[in-house]
Amino acid sequence: MVQEQQSRERAETEIAARVARELKAREEAERAEEAKYRADAEARAQKSAADRQASDAAAKAAEPVRGPERKKNWAVIGAVGMVGTLAAAVGMLHVLPLSGYVPGVQDLISKRLGQPVTISNMRYELFPSSQLTLERVSVGKLQQVKADAIYVPISPVGLISGTRSFDTVEVKSATLDADALGIIAGWVRAQAGEPALQISQVKFRGVKLATRGIEIPPFEVNASFGARGELRTATLNVDKARFEVTPKDKTWQVKLSATGWKSPIGPAVEFEDLEASAVMDANGATVTEIKGRVGGGALTGQLKASWGGAIQAAGNFKLENGRMNQLMPAFTRDFTASGTLSLTANYTLSGATLQTLFDDVRLEGPFSIAGGELNNVDIVRALQTNRAAGQRGGKTRFDTLTGTVQAAGKSYSFRQLQLNSGPMNASGAIDVNEGAVSGRINAELGTKGVVVARGALVPGGTLRDPVLR
């Protein structure tokens, strides 16, 4: 039993010693393996660092030489960013439709003009110049004023901020009907308060005045306004005439200057040049200092007109040394005459409209014609031929022809006629009514001592085909 126990103890001791040796060997092996791993990792790290240094050195050698690094200017960067943002917004304005803003613009203009305003379309352009365009605009309850387009120069900043003050506005192809002048008068008066819009100058191009029976060529208007919207001056260029309008108190001062101009109403005489000054109000006008040249002669005169119901005018004029062959075609082409005319006359005009103003002209005054001839009339031959058959055609030359003329509508009466032509003298009276000729002429051919022929002639026929019997 003792031996068996001792054997068991020796076996356990050997087993314990063997286990201790195996554990120690395993621990030493693990330490060696860990040391090797650390050594390998350190070697790899050193190699990687060396590679990075070499790469950085190569890259640095390849870079261009730079100066010292400057500090960033954040204020400039911010400004550039704002400009870029604004440019992007403006770029969108150029392409985005502005139809949604039309009602607001209509209301704004309506408040300034005191009339309903309609705008068909609105667009904004940056190039070639920045401007806002209002298309197909009408003003008034009955659309008395229409314009194809209104151009408003405005910067992008002004458009975005909604400015209401403008230096110049241009209106293209405006059409005014007969009732438009009444509402326009209210636009040029000073506003009670601050105007909804402030415009320094308005330019109208291609304006058409739709008047019945009167053809007025398209004209231009340049108007300047004060701070309260009151008209300061307006210039109208109509064909070859220029009208300058300036308000004064409750009246309008108008100056006319024209060259080679024909008035759209009245006889179609051409004024080589014409100047006149007038003072106008709501009820009429007084025109003074009329002077110019017509038919080669010098013209002076004045007139006073009134309106409200019918239009009425009265005045006088004086023409000196006008050429009959230039003046006659404006009144009739059925009869021709030549000579130098001088005429002083008073006249009156009346009509319901401008179109009918010259339908009832009444004129009276003395005249004289020097060094001329009457075509299609031969007084000398009429004295020498059979008066029953009558004398047609020919010419009557004269040194002087004097008398008085009275006109009423299309009827003309020539009284106290005296014609001198060398050995022939004639006197009498002639009436022309709707182109028909009548009257009486006493003619004598000869000298103071010897009378070759004498007789009383009766004019007849028409202006186109007169006859002496």
XYZ file of C-alpha atoms in Angstrom:
469
model
C 0.000 0.000 0.000
C 2.805 2.362 0.872
C 4.634 1.637 -2.350
C 1.525 2.103 -4.424
C 0.922 5.485 -2.809
C 4.513 6.544 -3.403
C 4.247 5.456 -7.055
C 1.074 7.487 -7.496
C 2.742 10.603 -5.961
C 5.798 10.255 -8.245
C 3.522 9.955 -11.292
C 1.521 13.037 -10.336
C 4.756 14.966 -9.709
C 6.104 14.039 -13.139
C 2.841 14.930 -14.815
C 2.778 18.310 -13.081
C 6.421 18.984 -14.080
C 5.691 18.036 -17.709
C 2.639 20.325 -17.847
C 4.674 23.189 -16.349
C 7.420 22.688 -18.946
C 4.877 22.654 -21.835
C 3.168 25.825 -20.572
C 6.547 27.573 -20.239
C 7.621 26.537 -23.747
C 4.303 27.694 -25.205
C 4.587 31.070 -23.439
C 8.124 31.605 -24.712
C 6.992 30.758 -28.255
C 4.137 33.238 -28.068
C 6.514 35.955 -26.806
C 8.888 35.326 -29.660
C 6.080 35.401 -32.221
C 4.725 38.689 -30.809
C 8.187 40.274 -30.853
C 8.627 39.234 -34.484
C 5.193 40.691 -35.403
C 6.071 43.990 -33.758
C 9.389 44.104 -35.472
C 7.776 43.434 -38.860
C 5.054 46.110 -38.256
C 7.659 48.709 -37.298
C 9.649 47.924 -40.377
C 6.573 48.317 -42.589
C 5.679 51.640 -40.940
C 9.187 52.989 -41.464
C 9.099 51.943 -45.121
C 5.667 53.576 -45.653
C 6.848 56.852 -44.073
C 9.917 56.855 -46.255
C 7.767 56.317 -49.343
C 5.467 59.216 -48.410
C 8.368 61.576 -47.860
C 9.798 60.676 -51.234
C 6.421 61.204 -52.946
C 5.883 64.585 -51.275
C 9.328 65.717 -52.231
C 8.717 64.777 -55.870
C 5.363 66.559 -55.969
C 6.815 69.677 -54.383
C 9.627 69.700 -56.905
C 7.056 69.538 -59.750
C 4.957 72.506 -58.486
C 5.622 76.102 -59.860
C 7.256 78.550 -57.562
C 4.592 80.547 -55.666
C 4.846 83.749 -53.784
C 3.816 84.097 -50.225
C 0.165 83.110 -49.665
C -2.210 86.098 -49.423
C -5.061 86.382 -47.032
C -8.549 85.861 -48.457
C -10.672 89.078 -48.898
C -14.018 87.882 -47.649
C -15.684 91.288 -48.423
C -14.816 90.966 -52.119
C -15.955 87.365 -52.151
C -19.280 88.426 -50.607
C -19.769 91.270 -53.117
C -19.073 88.965 -56.046
C -21.557 86.513 -54.633
C -24.237 89.218 -54.364
C -23.572 90.426 -57.931
C -23.791 86.872 -59.173
C -27.079 86.371 -57.380
C -28.469 89.652 -58.797
C -27.269 88.749 -62.281
C -29.053 85.424 -62.016
C -32.251 87.201 -60.924
C -31.980 89.711 -63.807
C -31.338 86.925 -66.253
C -34.574 85.327 -65.138
C -36.390 88.638 -65.676
C -35.320 88.615 -69.300
C -36.962 85.293 -69.956
C -39.814 85.142 -67.455
C -43.211 86.559 -68.545
C -44.436 89.627 -66.644
C -48.120 89.086 -67.328
C -48.749 88.583 -63.635
C -47.702 92.183 -62.964
C -50.023 93.712 -65.605
C -52.967 94.418 -63.226
C -50.737 96.334 -60.807
C -49.217 98.457 -63.578
C -52.686 99.130 -65.028
C -53.885 100.398 -61.642
C -50.804 102.582 -61.222
C -51.212 104.297 -64.603
C -54.967 104.590 -64.089
C -54.431 106.485 -60.828
C -52.121 108.925 -62.598
C -54.397 109.534 -65.604
C -57.764 109.262 -63.895
C -58.986 106.908 -66.633
C -59.252 103.120 -66.952
C -56.155 101.590 -68.545
C -55.784 98.248 -70.325
C -52.446 96.570 -71.124
C -52.387 93.435 -73.291
C -48.849 92.319 -72.488
C -45.693 93.352 -70.667
C -42.070 92.293 -71.181
C -38.612 93.326 -70.037
C -35.499 93.507 -72.199
C -31.851 93.849 -71.232
C -30.365 94.173 -74.701
C -29.633 96.338 -76.575
C -30.815 98.550 -73.694
C -32.715 97.743 -70.532
C -36.359 98.765 -70.860
C -39.857 97.721 -69.913
C -42.301 97.429 -72.829
C -46.071 97.752 -72.429
C -47.839 96.358 -75.486
C -51.241 97.313 -76.954
C -52.264 99.893 -74.369
C -55.636 101.659 -74.329
C -56.862 104.506 -72.124
C -60.418 105.670 -71.456
C -63.791 104.035 -70.971
C -64.278 103.982 -74.734
C -60.584 103.431 -75.473
C -60.251 106.971 -76.782
C -56.460 106.674 -76.722
C -54.585 103.641 -78.021
C -50.882 102.893 -78.412
C -49.093 99.959 -80.000
C -46.326 100.103 -77.404
C -44.944 102.176 -74.535
C -41.218 101.955 -73.827
C -39.991 102.688 -70.295
C -36.191 102.741 -69.858
C -35.507 101.232 -66.428
C -32.513 99.512 -64.875
C -32.795 95.997 -63.417
C -32.391 97.416 -59.910
C -35.173 99.948 -60.582
C -37.447 97.223 -61.923
C -36.902 94.998 -58.902
C -37.294 97.873 -56.420
C -40.467 99.148 -58.155
C -39.354 102.716 -58.919
C -42.103 105.168 -59.954
C -39.951 108.013 -61.245
C -38.721 108.056 -64.838
C -36.755 110.489 -66.969
C -38.182 109.593 -70.384
C -41.033 107.431 -71.668
C -41.659 106.813 -75.367
C -45.088 106.064 -76.850
C -45.175 104.398 -80.261
C -48.018 104.624 -82.808
C -50.674 106.306 -80.687
C -54.189 106.831 -82.070
C -56.487 109.533 -80.681
C -60.172 109.651 -81.573
C -62.247 112.804 -81.771
C -63.131 112.707 -78.050
C -59.579 112.103 -76.824
C -58.592 115.774 -76.598
C -61.123 116.326 -73.810
C -59.625 113.704 -71.507
C -56.012 114.546 -72.390
C -56.507 118.077 -71.057
C -56.920 116.616 -67.561
C -53.632 114.698 -67.754
C -51.442 117.778 -68.062
C -52.737 119.662 -65.017
C -50.862 119.687 -61.702
C -51.911 116.858 -59.359
C -53.459 117.654 -55.970
C -50.935 115.457 -54.125
C -47.835 113.564 -55.070
C -48.404 111.930 -58.472
C -48.643 108.145 -58.589
C -46.048 108.322 -61.373
C -43.423 110.975 -62.022
C -42.296 111.266 -65.633
C -40.051 114.115 -66.757
C -40.532 113.700 -70.505
C -42.886 111.795 -72.813
C -42.131 111.297 -76.501
C -44.978 110.339 -78.836
C -44.002 108.852 -82.202
C -46.374 108.301 -85.119
C -49.463 109.872 -83.538
C -52.651 109.627 -85.593
C -55.626 111.895 -84.954
C -58.822 110.154 -86.069
C -60.871 113.142 -87.242
C -63.795 112.716 -89.597
C -63.254 114.185 -93.043
C -59.859 115.734 -92.226
C -56.626 114.041 -93.149
C -53.849 114.894 -90.709
C -50.545 113.107 -91.342
C -48.931 111.234 -88.431
C -47.085 113.613 -86.147
C -44.712 113.633 -83.193
C -45.081 115.181 -79.745
C -42.393 115.878 -77.149
C -43.809 116.918 -73.764
C -41.972 117.788 -70.533
C -43.584 117.735 -67.080
C -42.928 119.207 -63.656
C -42.664 117.485 -60.279
C -46.447 117.544 -59.745
C -47.237 116.218 -63.200
C -48.013 119.615 -64.730
C -47.126 120.254 -68.358
C -44.193 122.593 -68.815
C -43.812 122.591 -72.601
C -45.004 120.530 -75.539
C -43.747 120.509 -79.099
C -45.834 119.099 -81.959
C -44.231 118.414 -85.326
C -46.990 117.989 -87.904
C -45.774 117.469 -91.444
C -43.789 120.678 -92.099
C -45.272 122.680 -89.234
C -44.091 123.002 -85.639
C -46.341 123.979 -82.732
C -44.882 124.973 -79.366
C -47.354 124.921 -76.470
C -46.650 126.485 -73.068
C -49.212 126.764 -70.259
C -49.610 130.152 -68.595
C -52.095 130.713 -65.780
C -55.334 129.214 -67.124
C -54.431 129.620 -70.792
C -52.120 128.050 -73.337
C -49.608 130.004 -75.362
C -49.097 128.517 -78.811
C -46.460 129.418 -81.379
C -46.622 128.133 -84.938
C -43.768 128.025 -87.430
C -44.029 126.289 -90.799
C -42.198 126.017 -94.106
C -43.716 124.675 -97.322
C -46.867 123.729 -95.390
C -50.508 123.223 -96.363
C -53.142 123.501 -93.652
C -55.322 120.363 -93.319
C -58.428 122.590 -93.267
C -59.439 125.425 -95.563
C -58.118 126.204 -99.065
C -55.140 124.091 -100.072
C -52.752 127.016 -100.393
C -49.130 126.330 -99.610
C -47.395 128.656 -97.198
C -43.770 129.150 -98.161
C -43.285 130.155 -94.556
C -45.691 131.012 -91.769
C -45.443 132.215 -88.185
C -48.227 132.898 -85.713
C -48.758 133.376 -81.982
C -51.954 132.477 -80.145
C -53.457 132.384 -76.668
C -55.967 129.591 -76.113
C -58.330 128.474 -73.363
C -61.226 126.069 -73.076
C -63.582 128.439 -74.915
C -61.539 129.831 -77.770
C -58.339 131.346 -79.128
C -56.923 134.688 -80.131
C -54.319 134.500 -82.886
C -52.051 137.490 -83.329
C -48.968 138.307 -85.321
C -49.777 136.119 -88.315
C -47.081 136.662 -90.885
C -45.576 134.688 -93.698
C -45.453 134.207 -97.434
C -48.028 132.549 -99.667
C -48.153 132.467 -103.452
C -44.941 134.476 -103.469
C -46.609 137.351 -101.596
C -46.270 138.717 -98.078
C -49.119 137.811 -95.695
C -50.102 139.392 -92.372
C -53.250 139.008 -90.296
C -55.009 138.045 -87.095
C -58.139 136.192 -86.002
C -60.263 135.330 -82.989
C -62.106 132.025 -82.614
C -64.584 130.577 -80.154
C -66.005 127.112 -79.616
C -68.211 125.265 -77.241
C -71.179 124.711 -79.495
C -70.494 125.671 -83.091
C -67.050 126.909 -84.081
C -66.909 130.575 -85.056
C -63.963 132.688 -86.170
C -63.472 136.236 -87.414
C -60.365 138.039 -88.578
C -58.593 139.979 -91.274
C -55.558 139.584 -93.483
C -53.480 141.496 -95.978
C -51.721 139.948 -98.944
C -49.238 141.911 -101.035
C -47.783 140.889 -104.397
C -49.164 137.368 -104.505
C -48.952 135.529 -107.814
C -52.356 134.697 -109.260
C -51.131 131.624 -111.142
C -49.983 130.100 -107.839
C -53.033 131.093 -105.790
C -55.898 130.298 -108.176
C -55.489 126.471 -108.209
C -56.209 126.379 -104.466
C -59.688 127.834 -105.114
C -60.650 126.631 -108.609
C -59.147 124.905 -111.625
C -61.979 125.896 -113.923
C -60.557 129.368 -114.567
C -56.983 130.652 -114.779
C -55.490 134.119 -114.544
C -52.096 135.688 -113.972
C -50.789 138.881 -112.438
C -49.652 140.233 -109.076
C -52.439 140.342 -106.480
C -52.813 142.606 -103.475
C -55.844 142.033 -101.246
C -57.036 143.355 -97.897
C -60.053 141.553 -96.461
C -62.166 140.848 -93.403
C -63.667 137.396 -93.026
C -65.839 135.200 -90.827
C -66.025 131.418 -90.526
C -68.594 129.186 -88.865
C -69.298 125.477 -88.726
C -70.411 122.687 -86.448
C -67.050 120.934 -86.901
C -63.622 121.695 -88.325
C -64.646 119.790 -91.422
C -67.495 122.220 -92.163
C -65.802 125.377 -90.873
C -65.031 126.722 -94.360
C -68.377 125.758 -95.907
C -69.825 129.149 -95.046
C -66.922 131.555 -95.510
C -67.827 135.217 -95.694
C -65.160 137.572 -96.991
C -65.104 141.168 -98.175
C -62.375 143.551 -99.239
C -60.700 145.549 -102.002
C -58.151 144.043 -104.371
C -55.863 145.016 -107.208
C -54.060 142.914 -109.812
C -51.183 144.268 -111.876
C -49.605 143.088 -115.126
C -51.718 140.025 -115.855
C -54.209 138.389 -118.141
C -57.583 136.623 -118.002
C -57.568 133.314 -119.870
C -60.505 132.092 -121.951
C -61.959 135.634 -122.047
C -61.353 138.177 -124.849
C -63.137 141.516 -124.264
C -61.631 143.280 -127.316
C -62.793 140.603 -129.731
C -66.213 140.483 -128.066
C -66.648 144.191 -128.868
C -65.880 143.550 -132.515
C -67.941 140.386 -133.160
C -71.590 139.444 -133.387
C -72.821 139.591 -129.820
C -75.784 137.342 -130.465
C -73.514 134.382 -131.092
C -71.289 135.287 -128.174
C -67.540 135.229 -127.846
C -65.692 132.294 -126.344
C -62.002 131.709 -125.801
C -59.078 134.067 -126.210
C -57.235 136.179 -123.654
C -57.568 139.623 -122.132
C -54.306 141.226 -121.139
C -54.399 144.140 -118.700
C -52.147 146.572 -116.931
C -54.372 146.874 -113.859
C -57.569 145.283 -112.612
C -59.127 146.657 -109.425
C -62.364 146.172 -107.523
C -63.915 144.649 -104.435
C -64.750 141.033 -103.742
C -67.489 139.563 -101.582
C -67.647 135.845 -100.865
C -70.419 133.873 -99.195
C -70.015 130.132 -99.312
C -69.612 129.183 -102.969
C -70.909 132.504 -104.277
C -68.563 135.337 -105.294
C -69.461 138.896 -106.217
C -66.958 141.257 -107.848
C -67.989 144.902 -107.723
C -66.544 148.241 -108.864
C -64.402 146.478 -111.410
C -61.990 148.641 -113.389
C -59.763 147.135 -116.072
C -57.128 149.088 -117.994
C -55.268 147.606 -120.928
C -53.671 150.202 -123.163
C -56.398 151.442 -125.558
C -59.087 149.317 -123.913
C -60.890 150.114 -120.677
C -63.702 148.201 -119.024
C -65.828 148.459 -115.903
C -68.681 146.497 -114.423
C -69.658 143.710 -112.027
C -69.380 139.914 -112.141
C -71.194 137.260 -110.087
C -70.140 133.614 -109.829
C -72.631 131.311 -108.142
C -71.864 127.582 -107.963
C -69.649 128.032 -111.031
C -72.289 129.868 -113.129
C -71.234 133.327 -114.418
C -73.446 136.437 -114.748
C -73.060 140.227 -114.630
C -72.492 143.235 -116.877
C -69.396 144.809 -118.439
C -69.081 148.199 -120.111
C -66.076 148.285 -122.432
C -64.521 150.926 -124.687
C -61.738 150.543 -127.214
C -59.843 153.603 -128.483
C -58.080 156.734 -127.296
C -59.291 159.875 -125.566
C -59.993 161.490 -128.882
C -61.048 158.509 -130.967
C -63.352 155.668 -129.851
C -63.030 152.604 -132.057
C -65.637 150.459 -130.311
C -67.877 150.760 -127.301
C -70.466 148.427 -125.881
C -72.119 146.643 -122.985
C -71.240 142.976 -122.648
C -73.208 140.368 -120.732
C -71.057 137.578 -119.244
C -72.589 134.099 -119.149
C -71.754 130.437 -119.255
C -69.568 128.908 -116.568
C -66.092 129.437 -115.195
C -64.886 126.522 -117.320
C -66.617 127.860 -120.465
C -67.396 131.592 -120.147
C -69.106 133.545 -122.922
C -69.476 137.284 -123.618
C -72.520 138.568 -125.502
